[in-house]
mmCIF file with all atom_site columns, C-alpha atoms and ligand atoms in Angstrom:
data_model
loop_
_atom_site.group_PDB
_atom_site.id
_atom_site.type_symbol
_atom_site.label_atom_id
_atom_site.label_alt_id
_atom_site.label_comp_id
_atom_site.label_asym_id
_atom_site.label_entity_id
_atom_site.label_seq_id
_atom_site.pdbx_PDB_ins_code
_atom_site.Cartn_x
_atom_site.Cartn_y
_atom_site.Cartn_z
_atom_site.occupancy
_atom_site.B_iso_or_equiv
_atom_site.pdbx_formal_charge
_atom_site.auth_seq_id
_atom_site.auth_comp_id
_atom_site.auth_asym_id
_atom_site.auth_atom_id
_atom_site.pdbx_PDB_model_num
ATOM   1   C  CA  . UNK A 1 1   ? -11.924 -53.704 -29.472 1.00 46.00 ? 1   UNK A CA  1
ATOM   2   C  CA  . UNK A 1 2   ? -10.875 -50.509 -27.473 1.00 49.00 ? 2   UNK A CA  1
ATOM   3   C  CA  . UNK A 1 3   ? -13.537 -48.291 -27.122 1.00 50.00 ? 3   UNK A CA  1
ATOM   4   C  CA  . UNK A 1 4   ? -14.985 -47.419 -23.752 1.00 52.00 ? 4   UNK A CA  1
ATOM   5   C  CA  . UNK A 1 5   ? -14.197 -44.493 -22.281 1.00 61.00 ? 5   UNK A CA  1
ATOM   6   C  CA  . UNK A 1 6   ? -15.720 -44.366 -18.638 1.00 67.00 ? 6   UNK A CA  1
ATOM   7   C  CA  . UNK A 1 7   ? -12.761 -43.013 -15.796 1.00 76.00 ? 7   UNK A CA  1
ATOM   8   C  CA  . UNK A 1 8   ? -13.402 -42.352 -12.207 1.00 88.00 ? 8   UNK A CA  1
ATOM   9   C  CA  . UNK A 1 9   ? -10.987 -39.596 -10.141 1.00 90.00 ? 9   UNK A CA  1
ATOM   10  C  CA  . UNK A 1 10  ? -9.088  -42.623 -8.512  1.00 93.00 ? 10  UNK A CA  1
ATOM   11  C  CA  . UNK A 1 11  ? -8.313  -44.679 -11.554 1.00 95.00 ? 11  UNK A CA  1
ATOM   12  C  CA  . UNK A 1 12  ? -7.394  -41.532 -13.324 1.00 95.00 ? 12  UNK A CA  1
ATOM   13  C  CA  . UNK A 1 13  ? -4.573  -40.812 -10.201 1.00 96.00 ? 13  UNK A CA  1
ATOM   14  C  CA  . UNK A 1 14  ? -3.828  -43.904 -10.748 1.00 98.00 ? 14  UNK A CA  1
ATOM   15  C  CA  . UNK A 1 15  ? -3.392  -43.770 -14.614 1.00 97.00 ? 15  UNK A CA  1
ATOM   16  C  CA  . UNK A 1 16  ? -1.094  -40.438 -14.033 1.00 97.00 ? 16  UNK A CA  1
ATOM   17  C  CA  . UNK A 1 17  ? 0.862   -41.839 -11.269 1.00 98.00 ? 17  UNK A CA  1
ATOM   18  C  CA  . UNK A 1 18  ? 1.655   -45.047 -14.020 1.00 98.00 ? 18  UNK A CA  1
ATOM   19  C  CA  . UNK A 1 19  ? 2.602   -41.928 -16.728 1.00 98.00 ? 19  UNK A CA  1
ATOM   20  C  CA  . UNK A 1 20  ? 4.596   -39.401 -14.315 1.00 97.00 ? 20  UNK A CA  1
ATOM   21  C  CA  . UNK A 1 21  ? 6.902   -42.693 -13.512 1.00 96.00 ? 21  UNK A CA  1
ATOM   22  C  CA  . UNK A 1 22  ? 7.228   -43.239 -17.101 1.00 96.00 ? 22  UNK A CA  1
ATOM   23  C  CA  . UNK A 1 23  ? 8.142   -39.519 -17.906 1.00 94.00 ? 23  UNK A CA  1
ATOM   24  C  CA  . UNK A 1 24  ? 10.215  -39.027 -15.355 1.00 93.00 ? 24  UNK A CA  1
ATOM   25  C  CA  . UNK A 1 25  ? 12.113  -42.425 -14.537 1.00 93.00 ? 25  UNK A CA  1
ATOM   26  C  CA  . UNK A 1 26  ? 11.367  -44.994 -17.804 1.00 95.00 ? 26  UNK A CA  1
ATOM   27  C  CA  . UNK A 1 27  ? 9.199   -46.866 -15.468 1.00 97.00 ? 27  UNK A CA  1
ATOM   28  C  CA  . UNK A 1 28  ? 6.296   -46.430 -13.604 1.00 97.00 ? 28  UNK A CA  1
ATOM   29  C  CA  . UNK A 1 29  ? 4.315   -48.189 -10.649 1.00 98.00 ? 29  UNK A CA  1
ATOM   30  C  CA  . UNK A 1 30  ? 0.970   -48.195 -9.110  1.00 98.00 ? 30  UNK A CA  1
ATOM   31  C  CA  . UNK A 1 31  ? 0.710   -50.075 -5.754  1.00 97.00 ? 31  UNK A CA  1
ATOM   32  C  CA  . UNK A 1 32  ? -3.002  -51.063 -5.449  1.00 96.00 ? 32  UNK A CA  1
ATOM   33  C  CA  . UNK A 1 33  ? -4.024  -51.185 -9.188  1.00 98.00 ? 33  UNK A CA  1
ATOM   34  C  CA  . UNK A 1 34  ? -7.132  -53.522 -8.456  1.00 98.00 ? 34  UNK A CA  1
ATOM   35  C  CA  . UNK A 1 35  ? -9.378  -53.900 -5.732  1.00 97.00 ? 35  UNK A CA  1
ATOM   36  C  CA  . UNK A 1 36  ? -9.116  -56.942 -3.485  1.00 98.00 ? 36  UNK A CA  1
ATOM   37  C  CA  . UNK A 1 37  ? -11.866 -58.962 -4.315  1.00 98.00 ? 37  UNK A CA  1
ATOM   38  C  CA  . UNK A 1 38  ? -10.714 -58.814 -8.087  1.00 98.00 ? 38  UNK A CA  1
ATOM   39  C  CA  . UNK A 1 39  ? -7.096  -59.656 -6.953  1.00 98.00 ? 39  UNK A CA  1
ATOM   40  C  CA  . UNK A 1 40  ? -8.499  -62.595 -5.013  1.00 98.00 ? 40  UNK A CA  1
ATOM   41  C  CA  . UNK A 1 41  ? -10.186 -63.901 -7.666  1.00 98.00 ? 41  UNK A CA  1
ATOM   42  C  CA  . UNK A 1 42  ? -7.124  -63.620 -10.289 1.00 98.00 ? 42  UNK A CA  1
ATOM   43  C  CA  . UNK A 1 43  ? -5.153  -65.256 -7.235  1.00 98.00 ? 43  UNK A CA  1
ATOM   44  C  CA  . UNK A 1 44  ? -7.878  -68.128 -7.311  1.00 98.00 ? 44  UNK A CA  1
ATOM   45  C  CA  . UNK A 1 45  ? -7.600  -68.505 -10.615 1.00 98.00 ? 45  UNK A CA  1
ATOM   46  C  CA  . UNK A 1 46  ? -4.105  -68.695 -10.961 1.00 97.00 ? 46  UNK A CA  1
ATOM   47  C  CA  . UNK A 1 47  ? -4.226  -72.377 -8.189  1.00 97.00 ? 47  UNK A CA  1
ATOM   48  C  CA  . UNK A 1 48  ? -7.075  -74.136 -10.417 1.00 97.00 ? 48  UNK A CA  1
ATOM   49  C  CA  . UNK A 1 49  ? -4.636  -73.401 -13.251 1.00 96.00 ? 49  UNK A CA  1
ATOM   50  C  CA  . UNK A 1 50  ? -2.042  -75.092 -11.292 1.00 94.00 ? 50  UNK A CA  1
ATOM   51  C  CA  . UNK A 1 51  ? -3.929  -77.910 -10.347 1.00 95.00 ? 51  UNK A CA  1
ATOM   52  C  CA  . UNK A 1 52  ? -5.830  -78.589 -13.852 1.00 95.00 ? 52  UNK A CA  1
ATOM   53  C  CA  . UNK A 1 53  ? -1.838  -78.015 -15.368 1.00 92.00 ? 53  UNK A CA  1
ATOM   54  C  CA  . UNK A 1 54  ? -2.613  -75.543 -17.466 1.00 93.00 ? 54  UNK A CA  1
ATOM   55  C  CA  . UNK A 1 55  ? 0.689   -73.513 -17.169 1.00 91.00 ? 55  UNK A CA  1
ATOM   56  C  CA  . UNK A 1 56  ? 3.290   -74.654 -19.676 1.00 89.00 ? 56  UNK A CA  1
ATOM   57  C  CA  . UNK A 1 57  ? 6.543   -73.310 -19.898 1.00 85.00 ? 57  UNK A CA  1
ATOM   58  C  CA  . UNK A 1 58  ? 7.116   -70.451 -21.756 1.00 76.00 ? 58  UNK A CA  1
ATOM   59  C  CA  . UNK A 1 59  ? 8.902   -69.830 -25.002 1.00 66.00 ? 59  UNK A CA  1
ATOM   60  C  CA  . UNK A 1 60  ? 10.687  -66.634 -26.811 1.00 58.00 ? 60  UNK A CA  1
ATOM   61  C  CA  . UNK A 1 61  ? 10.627  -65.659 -30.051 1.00 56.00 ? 61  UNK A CA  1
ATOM   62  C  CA  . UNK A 1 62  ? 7.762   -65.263 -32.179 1.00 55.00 ? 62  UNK A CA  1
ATOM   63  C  CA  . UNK A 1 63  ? 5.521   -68.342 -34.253 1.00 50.00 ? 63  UNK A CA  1
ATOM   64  C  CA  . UNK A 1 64  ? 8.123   -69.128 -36.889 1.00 53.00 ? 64  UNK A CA  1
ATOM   65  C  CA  . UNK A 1 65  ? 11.388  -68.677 -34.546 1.00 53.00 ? 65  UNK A CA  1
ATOM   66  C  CA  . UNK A 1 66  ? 9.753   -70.216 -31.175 1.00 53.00 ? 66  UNK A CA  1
ATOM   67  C  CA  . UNK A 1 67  ? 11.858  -71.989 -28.634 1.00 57.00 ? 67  UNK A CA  1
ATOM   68  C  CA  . UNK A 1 68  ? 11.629  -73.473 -25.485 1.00 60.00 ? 68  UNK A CA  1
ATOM   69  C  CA  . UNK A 1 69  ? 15.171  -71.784 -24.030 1.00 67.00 ? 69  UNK A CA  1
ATOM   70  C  CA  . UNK A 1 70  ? 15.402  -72.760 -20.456 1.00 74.00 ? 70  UNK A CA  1
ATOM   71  C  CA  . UNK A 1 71  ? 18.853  -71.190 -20.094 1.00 78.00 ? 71  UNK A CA  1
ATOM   72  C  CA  . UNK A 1 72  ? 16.873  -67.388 -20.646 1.00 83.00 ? 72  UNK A CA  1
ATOM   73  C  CA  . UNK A 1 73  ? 13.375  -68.183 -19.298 1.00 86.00 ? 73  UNK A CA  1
ATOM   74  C  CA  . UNK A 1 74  ? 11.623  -70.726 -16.957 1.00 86.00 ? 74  UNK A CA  1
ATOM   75  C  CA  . UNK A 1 75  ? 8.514   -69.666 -16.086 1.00 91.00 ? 75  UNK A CA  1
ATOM   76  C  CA  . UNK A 1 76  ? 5.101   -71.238 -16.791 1.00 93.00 ? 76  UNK A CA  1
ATOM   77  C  CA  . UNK A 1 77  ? 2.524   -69.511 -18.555 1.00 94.00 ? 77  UNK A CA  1
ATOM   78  C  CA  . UNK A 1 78  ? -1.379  -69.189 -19.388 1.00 95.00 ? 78  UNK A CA  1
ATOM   79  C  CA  . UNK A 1 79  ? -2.924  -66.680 -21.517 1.00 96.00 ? 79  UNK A CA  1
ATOM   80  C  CA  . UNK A 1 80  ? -6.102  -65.000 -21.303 1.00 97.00 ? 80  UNK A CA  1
ATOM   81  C  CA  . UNK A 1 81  ? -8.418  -65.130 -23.482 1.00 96.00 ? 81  UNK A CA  1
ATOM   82  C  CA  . UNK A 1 82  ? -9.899  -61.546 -24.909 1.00 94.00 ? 82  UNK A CA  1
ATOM   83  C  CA  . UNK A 1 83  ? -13.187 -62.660 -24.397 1.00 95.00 ? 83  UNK A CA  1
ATOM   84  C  CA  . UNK A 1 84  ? -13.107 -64.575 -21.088 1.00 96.00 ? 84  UNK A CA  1
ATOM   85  C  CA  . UNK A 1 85  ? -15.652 -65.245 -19.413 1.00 96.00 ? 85  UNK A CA  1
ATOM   86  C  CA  . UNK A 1 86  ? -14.282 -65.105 -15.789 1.00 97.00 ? 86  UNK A CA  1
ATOM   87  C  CA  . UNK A 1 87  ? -15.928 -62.076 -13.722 1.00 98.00 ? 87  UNK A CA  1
ATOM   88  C  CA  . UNK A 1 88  ? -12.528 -61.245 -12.729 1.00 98.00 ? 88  UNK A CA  1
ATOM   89  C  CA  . UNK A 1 89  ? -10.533 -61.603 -15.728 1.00 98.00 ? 89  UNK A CA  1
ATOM   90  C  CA  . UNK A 1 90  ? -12.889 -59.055 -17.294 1.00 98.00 ? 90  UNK A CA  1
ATOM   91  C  CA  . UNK A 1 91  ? -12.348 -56.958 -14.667 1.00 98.00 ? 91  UNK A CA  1
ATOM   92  C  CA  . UNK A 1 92  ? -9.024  -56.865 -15.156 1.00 98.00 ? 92  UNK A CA  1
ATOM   93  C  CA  . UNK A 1 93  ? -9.158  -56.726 -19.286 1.00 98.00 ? 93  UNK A CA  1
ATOM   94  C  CA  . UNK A 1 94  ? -11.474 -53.524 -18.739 1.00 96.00 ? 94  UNK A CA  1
ATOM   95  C  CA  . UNK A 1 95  ? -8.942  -52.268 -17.060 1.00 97.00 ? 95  UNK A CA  1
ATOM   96  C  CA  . UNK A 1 96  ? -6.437  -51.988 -18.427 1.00 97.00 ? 96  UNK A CA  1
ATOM   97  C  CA  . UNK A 1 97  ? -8.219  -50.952 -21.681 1.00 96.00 ? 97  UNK A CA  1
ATOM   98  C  CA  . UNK A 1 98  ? -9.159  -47.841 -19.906 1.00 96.00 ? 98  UNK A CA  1
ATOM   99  C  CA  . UNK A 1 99  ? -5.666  -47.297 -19.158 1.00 97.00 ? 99  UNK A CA  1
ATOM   100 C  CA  . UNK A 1 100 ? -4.778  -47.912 -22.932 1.00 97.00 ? 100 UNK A CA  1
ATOM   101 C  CA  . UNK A 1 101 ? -7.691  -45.408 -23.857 1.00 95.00 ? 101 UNK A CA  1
ATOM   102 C  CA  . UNK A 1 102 ? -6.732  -43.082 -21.085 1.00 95.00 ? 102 UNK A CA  1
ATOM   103 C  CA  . UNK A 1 103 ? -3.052  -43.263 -22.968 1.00 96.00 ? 103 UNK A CA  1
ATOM   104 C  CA  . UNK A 1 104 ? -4.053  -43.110 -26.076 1.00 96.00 ? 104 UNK A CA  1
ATOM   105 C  CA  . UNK A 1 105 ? -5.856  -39.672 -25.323 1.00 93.00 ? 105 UNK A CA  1
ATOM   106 C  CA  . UNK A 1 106 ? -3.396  -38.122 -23.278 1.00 91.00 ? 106 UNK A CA  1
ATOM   107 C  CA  . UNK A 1 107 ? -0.411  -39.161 -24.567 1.00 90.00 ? 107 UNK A CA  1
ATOM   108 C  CA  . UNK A 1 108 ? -1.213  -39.851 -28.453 1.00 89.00 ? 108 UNK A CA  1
ATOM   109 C  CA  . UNK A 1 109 ? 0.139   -43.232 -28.529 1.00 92.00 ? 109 UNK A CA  1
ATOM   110 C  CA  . UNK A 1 110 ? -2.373  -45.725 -30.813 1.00 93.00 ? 110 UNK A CA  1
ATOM   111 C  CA  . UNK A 1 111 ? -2.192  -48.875 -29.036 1.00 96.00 ? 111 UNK A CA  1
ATOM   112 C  CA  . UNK A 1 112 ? -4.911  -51.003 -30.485 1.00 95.00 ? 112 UNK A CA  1
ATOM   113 C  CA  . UNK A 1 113 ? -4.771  -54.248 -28.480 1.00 95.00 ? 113 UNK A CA  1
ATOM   114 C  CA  . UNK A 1 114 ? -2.851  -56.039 -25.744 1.00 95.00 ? 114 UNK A CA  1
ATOM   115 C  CA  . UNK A 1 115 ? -2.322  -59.333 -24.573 1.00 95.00 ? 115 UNK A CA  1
ATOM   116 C  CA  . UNK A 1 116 ? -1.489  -61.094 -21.773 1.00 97.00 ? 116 UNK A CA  1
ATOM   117 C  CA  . UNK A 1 117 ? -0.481  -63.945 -19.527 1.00 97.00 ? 117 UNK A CA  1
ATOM   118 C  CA  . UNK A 1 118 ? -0.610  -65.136 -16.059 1.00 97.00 ? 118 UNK A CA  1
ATOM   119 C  CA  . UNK A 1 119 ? 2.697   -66.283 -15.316 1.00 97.00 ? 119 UNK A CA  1
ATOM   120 C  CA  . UNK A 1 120 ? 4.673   -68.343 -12.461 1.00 97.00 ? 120 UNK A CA  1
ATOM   121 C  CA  . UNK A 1 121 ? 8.388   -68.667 -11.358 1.00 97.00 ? 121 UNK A CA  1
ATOM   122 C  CA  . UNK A 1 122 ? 8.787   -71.397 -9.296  1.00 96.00 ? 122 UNK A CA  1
ATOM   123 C  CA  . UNK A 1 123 ? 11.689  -71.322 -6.829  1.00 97.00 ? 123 UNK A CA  1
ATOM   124 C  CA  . UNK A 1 124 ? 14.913  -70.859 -8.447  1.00 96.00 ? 124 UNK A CA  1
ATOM   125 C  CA  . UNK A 1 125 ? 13.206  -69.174 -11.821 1.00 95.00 ? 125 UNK A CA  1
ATOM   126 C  CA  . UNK A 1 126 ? 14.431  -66.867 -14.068 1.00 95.00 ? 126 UNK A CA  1
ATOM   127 C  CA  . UNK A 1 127 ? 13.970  -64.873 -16.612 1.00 94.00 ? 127 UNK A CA  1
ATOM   128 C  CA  . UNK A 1 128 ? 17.408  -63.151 -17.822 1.00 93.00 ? 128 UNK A CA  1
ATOM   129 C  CA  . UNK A 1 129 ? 18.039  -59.729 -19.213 1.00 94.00 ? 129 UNK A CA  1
ATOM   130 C  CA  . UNK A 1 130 ? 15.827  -59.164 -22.446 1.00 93.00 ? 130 UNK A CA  1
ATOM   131 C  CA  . UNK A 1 131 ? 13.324  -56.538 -23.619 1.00 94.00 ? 131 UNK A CA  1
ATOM   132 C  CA  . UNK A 1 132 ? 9.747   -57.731 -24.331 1.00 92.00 ? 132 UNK A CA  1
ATOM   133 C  CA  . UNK A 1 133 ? 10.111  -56.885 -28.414 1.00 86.00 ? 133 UNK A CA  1
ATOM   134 C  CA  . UNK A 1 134 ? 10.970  -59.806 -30.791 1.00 74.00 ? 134 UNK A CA  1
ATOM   135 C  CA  . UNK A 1 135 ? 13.663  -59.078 -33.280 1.00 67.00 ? 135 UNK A CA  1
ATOM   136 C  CA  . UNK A 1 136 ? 11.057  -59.597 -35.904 1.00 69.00 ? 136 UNK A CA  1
ATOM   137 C  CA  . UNK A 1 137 ? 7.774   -58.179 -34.258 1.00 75.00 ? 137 UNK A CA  1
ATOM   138 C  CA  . UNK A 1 138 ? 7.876   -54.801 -33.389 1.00 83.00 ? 138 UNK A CA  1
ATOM   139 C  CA  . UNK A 1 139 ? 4.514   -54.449 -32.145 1.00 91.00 ? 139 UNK A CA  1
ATOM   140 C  CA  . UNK A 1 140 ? 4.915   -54.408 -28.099 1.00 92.00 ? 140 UNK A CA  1
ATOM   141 C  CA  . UNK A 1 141 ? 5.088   -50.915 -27.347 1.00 95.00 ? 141 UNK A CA  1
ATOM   142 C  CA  . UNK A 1 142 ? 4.474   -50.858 -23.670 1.00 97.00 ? 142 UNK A CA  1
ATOM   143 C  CA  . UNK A 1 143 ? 4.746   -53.787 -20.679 1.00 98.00 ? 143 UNK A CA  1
ATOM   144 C  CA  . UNK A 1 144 ? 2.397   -54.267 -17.821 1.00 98.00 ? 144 UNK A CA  1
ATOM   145 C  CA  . UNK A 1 145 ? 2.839   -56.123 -14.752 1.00 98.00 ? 145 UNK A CA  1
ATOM   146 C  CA  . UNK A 1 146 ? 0.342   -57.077 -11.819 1.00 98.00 ? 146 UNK A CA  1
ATOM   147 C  CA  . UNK A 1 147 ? 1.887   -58.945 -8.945  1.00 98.00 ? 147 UNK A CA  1
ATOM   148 C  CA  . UNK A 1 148 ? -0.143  -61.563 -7.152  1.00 98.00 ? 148 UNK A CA  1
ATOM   149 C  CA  . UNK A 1 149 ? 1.903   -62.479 -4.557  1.00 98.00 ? 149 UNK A CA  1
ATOM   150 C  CA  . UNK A 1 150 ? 0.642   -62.057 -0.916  1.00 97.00 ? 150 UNK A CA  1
ATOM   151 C  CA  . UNK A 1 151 ? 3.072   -61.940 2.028   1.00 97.00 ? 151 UNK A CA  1
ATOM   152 C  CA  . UNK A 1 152 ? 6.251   -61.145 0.268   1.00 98.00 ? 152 UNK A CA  1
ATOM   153 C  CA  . UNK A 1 153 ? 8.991   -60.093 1.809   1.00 98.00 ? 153 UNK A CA  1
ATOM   154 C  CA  . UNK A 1 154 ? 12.490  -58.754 1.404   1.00 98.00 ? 154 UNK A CA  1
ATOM   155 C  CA  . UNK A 1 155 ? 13.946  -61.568 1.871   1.00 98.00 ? 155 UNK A CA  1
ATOM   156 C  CA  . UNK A 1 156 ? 11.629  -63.501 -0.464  1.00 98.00 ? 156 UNK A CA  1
ATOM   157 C  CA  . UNK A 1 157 ? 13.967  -61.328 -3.348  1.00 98.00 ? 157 UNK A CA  1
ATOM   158 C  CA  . UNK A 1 158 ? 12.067  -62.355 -6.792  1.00 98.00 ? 158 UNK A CA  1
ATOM   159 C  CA  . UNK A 1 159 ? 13.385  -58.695 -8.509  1.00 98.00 ? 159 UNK A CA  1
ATOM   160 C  CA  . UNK A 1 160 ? 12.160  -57.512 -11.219 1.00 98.00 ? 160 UNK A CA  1
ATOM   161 C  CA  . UNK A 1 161 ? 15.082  -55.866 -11.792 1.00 98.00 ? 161 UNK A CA  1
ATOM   162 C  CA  . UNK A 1 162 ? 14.731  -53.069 -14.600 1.00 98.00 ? 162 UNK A CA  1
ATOM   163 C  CA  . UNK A 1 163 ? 18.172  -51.157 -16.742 1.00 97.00 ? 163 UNK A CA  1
ATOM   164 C  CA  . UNK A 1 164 ? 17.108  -47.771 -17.099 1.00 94.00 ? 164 UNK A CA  1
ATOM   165 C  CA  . UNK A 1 165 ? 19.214  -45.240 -19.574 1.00 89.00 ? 165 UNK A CA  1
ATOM   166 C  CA  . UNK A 1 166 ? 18.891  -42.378 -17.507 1.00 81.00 ? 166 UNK A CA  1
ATOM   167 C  CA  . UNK A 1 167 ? 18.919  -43.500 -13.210 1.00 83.00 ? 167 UNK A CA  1
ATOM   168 C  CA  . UNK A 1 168 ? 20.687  -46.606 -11.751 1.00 91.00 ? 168 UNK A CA  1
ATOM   169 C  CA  . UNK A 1 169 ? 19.354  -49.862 -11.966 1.00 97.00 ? 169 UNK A CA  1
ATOM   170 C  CA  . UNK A 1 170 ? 16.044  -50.483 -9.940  1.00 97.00 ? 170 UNK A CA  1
ATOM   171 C  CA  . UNK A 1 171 ? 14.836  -53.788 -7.875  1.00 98.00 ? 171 UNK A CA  1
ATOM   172 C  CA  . UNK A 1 172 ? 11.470  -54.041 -7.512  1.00 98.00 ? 172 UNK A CA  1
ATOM   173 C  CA  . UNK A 1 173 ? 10.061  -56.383 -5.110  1.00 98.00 ? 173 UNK A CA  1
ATOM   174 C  CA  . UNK A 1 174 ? 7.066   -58.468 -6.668  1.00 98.00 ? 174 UNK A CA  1
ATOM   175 C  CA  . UNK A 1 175 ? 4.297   -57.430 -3.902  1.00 98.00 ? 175 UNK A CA  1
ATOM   176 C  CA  . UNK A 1 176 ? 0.571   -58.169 -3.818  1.00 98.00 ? 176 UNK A CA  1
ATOM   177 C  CA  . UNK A 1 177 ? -1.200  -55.719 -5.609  1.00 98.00 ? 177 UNK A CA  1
ATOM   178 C  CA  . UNK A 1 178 ? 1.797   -53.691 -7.168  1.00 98.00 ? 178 UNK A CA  1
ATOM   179 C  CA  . UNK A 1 179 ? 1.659   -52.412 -11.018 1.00 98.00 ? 179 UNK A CA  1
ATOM   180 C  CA  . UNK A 1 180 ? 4.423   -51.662 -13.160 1.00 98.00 ? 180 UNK A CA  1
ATOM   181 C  CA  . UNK A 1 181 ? 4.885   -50.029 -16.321 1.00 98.00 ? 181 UNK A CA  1
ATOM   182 C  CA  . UNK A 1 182 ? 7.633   -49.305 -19.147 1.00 98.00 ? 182 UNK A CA  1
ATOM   183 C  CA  . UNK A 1 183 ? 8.259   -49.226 -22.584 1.00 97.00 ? 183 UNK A CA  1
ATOM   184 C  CA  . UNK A 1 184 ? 8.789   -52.951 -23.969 1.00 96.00 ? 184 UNK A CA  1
ATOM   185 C  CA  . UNK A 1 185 ? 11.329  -51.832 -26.805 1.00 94.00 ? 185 UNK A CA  1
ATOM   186 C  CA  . UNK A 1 186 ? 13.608  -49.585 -24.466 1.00 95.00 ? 186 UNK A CA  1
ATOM   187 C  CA  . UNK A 1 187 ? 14.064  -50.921 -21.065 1.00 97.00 ? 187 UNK A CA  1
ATOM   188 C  CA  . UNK A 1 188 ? 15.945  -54.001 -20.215 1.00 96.00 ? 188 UNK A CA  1
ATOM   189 C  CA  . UNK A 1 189 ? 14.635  -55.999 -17.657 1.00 97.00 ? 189 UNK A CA  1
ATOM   190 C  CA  . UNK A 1 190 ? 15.047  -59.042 -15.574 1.00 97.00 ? 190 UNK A CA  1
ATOM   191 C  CA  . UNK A 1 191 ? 13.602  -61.328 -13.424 1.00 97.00 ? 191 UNK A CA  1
ATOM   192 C  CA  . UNK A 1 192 ? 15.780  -62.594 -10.560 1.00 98.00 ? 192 UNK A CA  1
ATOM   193 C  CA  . UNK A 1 193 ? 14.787  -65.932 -8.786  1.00 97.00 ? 193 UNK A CA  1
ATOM   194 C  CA  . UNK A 1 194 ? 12.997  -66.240 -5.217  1.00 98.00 ? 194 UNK A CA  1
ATOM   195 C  CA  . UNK A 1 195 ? 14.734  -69.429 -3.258  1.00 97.00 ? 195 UNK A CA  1
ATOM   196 C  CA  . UNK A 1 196 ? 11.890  -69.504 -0.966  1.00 98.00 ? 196 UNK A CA  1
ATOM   197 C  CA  . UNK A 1 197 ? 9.065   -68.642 -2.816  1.00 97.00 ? 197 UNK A CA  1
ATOM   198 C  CA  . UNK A 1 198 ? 6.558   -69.395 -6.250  1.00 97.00 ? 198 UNK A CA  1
ATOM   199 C  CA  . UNK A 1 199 ? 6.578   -66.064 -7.346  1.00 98.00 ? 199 UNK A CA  1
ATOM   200 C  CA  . UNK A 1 200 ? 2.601   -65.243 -9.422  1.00 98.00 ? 200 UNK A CA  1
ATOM   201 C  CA  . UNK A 1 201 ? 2.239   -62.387 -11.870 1.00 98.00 ? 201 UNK A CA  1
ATOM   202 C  CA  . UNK A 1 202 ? -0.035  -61.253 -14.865 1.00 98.00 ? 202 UNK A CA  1
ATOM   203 C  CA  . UNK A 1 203 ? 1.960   -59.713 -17.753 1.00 97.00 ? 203 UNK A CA  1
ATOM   204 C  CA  . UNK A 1 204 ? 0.712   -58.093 -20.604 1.00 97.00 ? 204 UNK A CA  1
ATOM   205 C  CA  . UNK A 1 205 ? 1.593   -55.889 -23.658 1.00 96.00 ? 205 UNK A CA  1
ATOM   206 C  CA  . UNK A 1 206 ? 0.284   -52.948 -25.097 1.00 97.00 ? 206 UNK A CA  1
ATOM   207 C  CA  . UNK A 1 207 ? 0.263   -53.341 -29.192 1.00 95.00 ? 207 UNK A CA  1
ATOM   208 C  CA  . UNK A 1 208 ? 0.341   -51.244 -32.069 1.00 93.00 ? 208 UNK A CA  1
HETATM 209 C  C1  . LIG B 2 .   ? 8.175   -60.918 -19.100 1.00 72.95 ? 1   LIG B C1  1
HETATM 210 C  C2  . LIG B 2 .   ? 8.743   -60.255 -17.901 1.00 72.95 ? 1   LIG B C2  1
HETATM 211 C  C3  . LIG B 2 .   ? 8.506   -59.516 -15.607 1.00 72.95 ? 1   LIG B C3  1
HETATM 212 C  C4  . LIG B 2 .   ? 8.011   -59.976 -14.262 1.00 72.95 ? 1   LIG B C4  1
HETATM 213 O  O1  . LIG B 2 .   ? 7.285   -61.777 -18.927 1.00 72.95 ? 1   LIG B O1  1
HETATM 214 O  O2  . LIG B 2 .   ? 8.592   -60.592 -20.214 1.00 72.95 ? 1   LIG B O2  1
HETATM 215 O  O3  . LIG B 2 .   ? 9.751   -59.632 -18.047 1.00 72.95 ? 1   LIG B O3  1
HETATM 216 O  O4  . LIG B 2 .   ? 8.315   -59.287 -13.283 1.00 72.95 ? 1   LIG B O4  1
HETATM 217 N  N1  . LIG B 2 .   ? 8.108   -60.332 -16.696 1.00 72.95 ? 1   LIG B N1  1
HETATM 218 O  O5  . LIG B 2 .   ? 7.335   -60.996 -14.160 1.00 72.95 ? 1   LIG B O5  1
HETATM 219 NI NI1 . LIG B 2 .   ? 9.943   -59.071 -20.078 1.00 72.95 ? 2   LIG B NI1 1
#
């Protein structure tokens, strides 16, 4: 599935700002990770989903131990398919295998797949303090999160709010365009509710 291996100068600044953060802090972020058009078009997506109701709320756990907990999580979810067909959904899943390939090379990590999910947290929606590895499925080795939300401000709040080890705990706003990057096994993380806002993001998860 991962194989081509194509950079160009600005994705790879891009790929080492993502890995400096990660080295350096336990997290890293990109702030204009895909080009507009693209963004548009995942933004675009994200309404027909919304009107056609294909979000459904999301679960934890894996297969055998799933639940619907909507004292941890309330967000709705929709997961893309690997072999989409949607110009800007491959975009996107080229992407980020580059970045996986680019990691892969420079770092030696063997990630060999990823998934991932369009998500949204209507006003007041949460996702509490967890890490993105199951207590039986230990293949998540790294998270990835796009934003999608245009206009966002301060007061809009929506944190991802992330527990590093080593520095203090870090909100980051959810912001059109912004990336973000950490280890899914090591770095609690939260999602703190907007009250004035449906807050839009793509997650995904880098695999072993
Ligand atoms: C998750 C998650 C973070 C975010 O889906 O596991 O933590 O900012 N998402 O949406
Ligand atoms: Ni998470």
């Amino acid at each position: 599935m991962i194989s081509e291996v194509e950079f160009d100068k600005n994705e790879i600044l891009q790929f080492e700002e993502l890995i400096d953060g990660l080295i350096q802090n336990d997290y890293g972020i990109c702030n204009h990770f895909l080009p507009d058009n693209i963004m548009e078009g995942l933004i675009a997506n994200m309404s027909i989903f919304e009107k056609q109701g294909k979000l459904k709320n999301a679960g934890i756990g894996t297969f055998h131990h799933f639940q619907k907990d909507k004292s941890i999580r309330r967000d709705k979810i929709n997961w893309i398919n690997e072999n989409s067909q949607n110009n800007d959904e491959i975009f996107y899943l080229k992407k980020i295998t580059r970045f996986i390939n680019y990691l892969n090379i420079s770092c030696f990590t063997s990630i060999k797949s990823f998934e991932s999910h369009y998500a949204k947290y209507d006003k007041g929606d949460f996702y509490k303090r967890h890490l993105d590895q199951f207590k039986n499925e230990n293949s998540r080795k790294y998270s990835v999160v796009l934003y999608l939300n245009k206009n966002w401000k301060m007061e809009d709040e929506g944190y991802l709010t992330l527990y590093p080890k080593k520095v203090e705990t870090v909100n980051i706003l959810p912001t059109y365009g912004k990336f973000v990057f950490f280890k899914s096994d090591e770095m609690e993380h939260e999602v703190k509710p907007s009250n004035t806002k449906t807050r839009k993001s793509i997650t995904g998860w880098l695999k072993i």
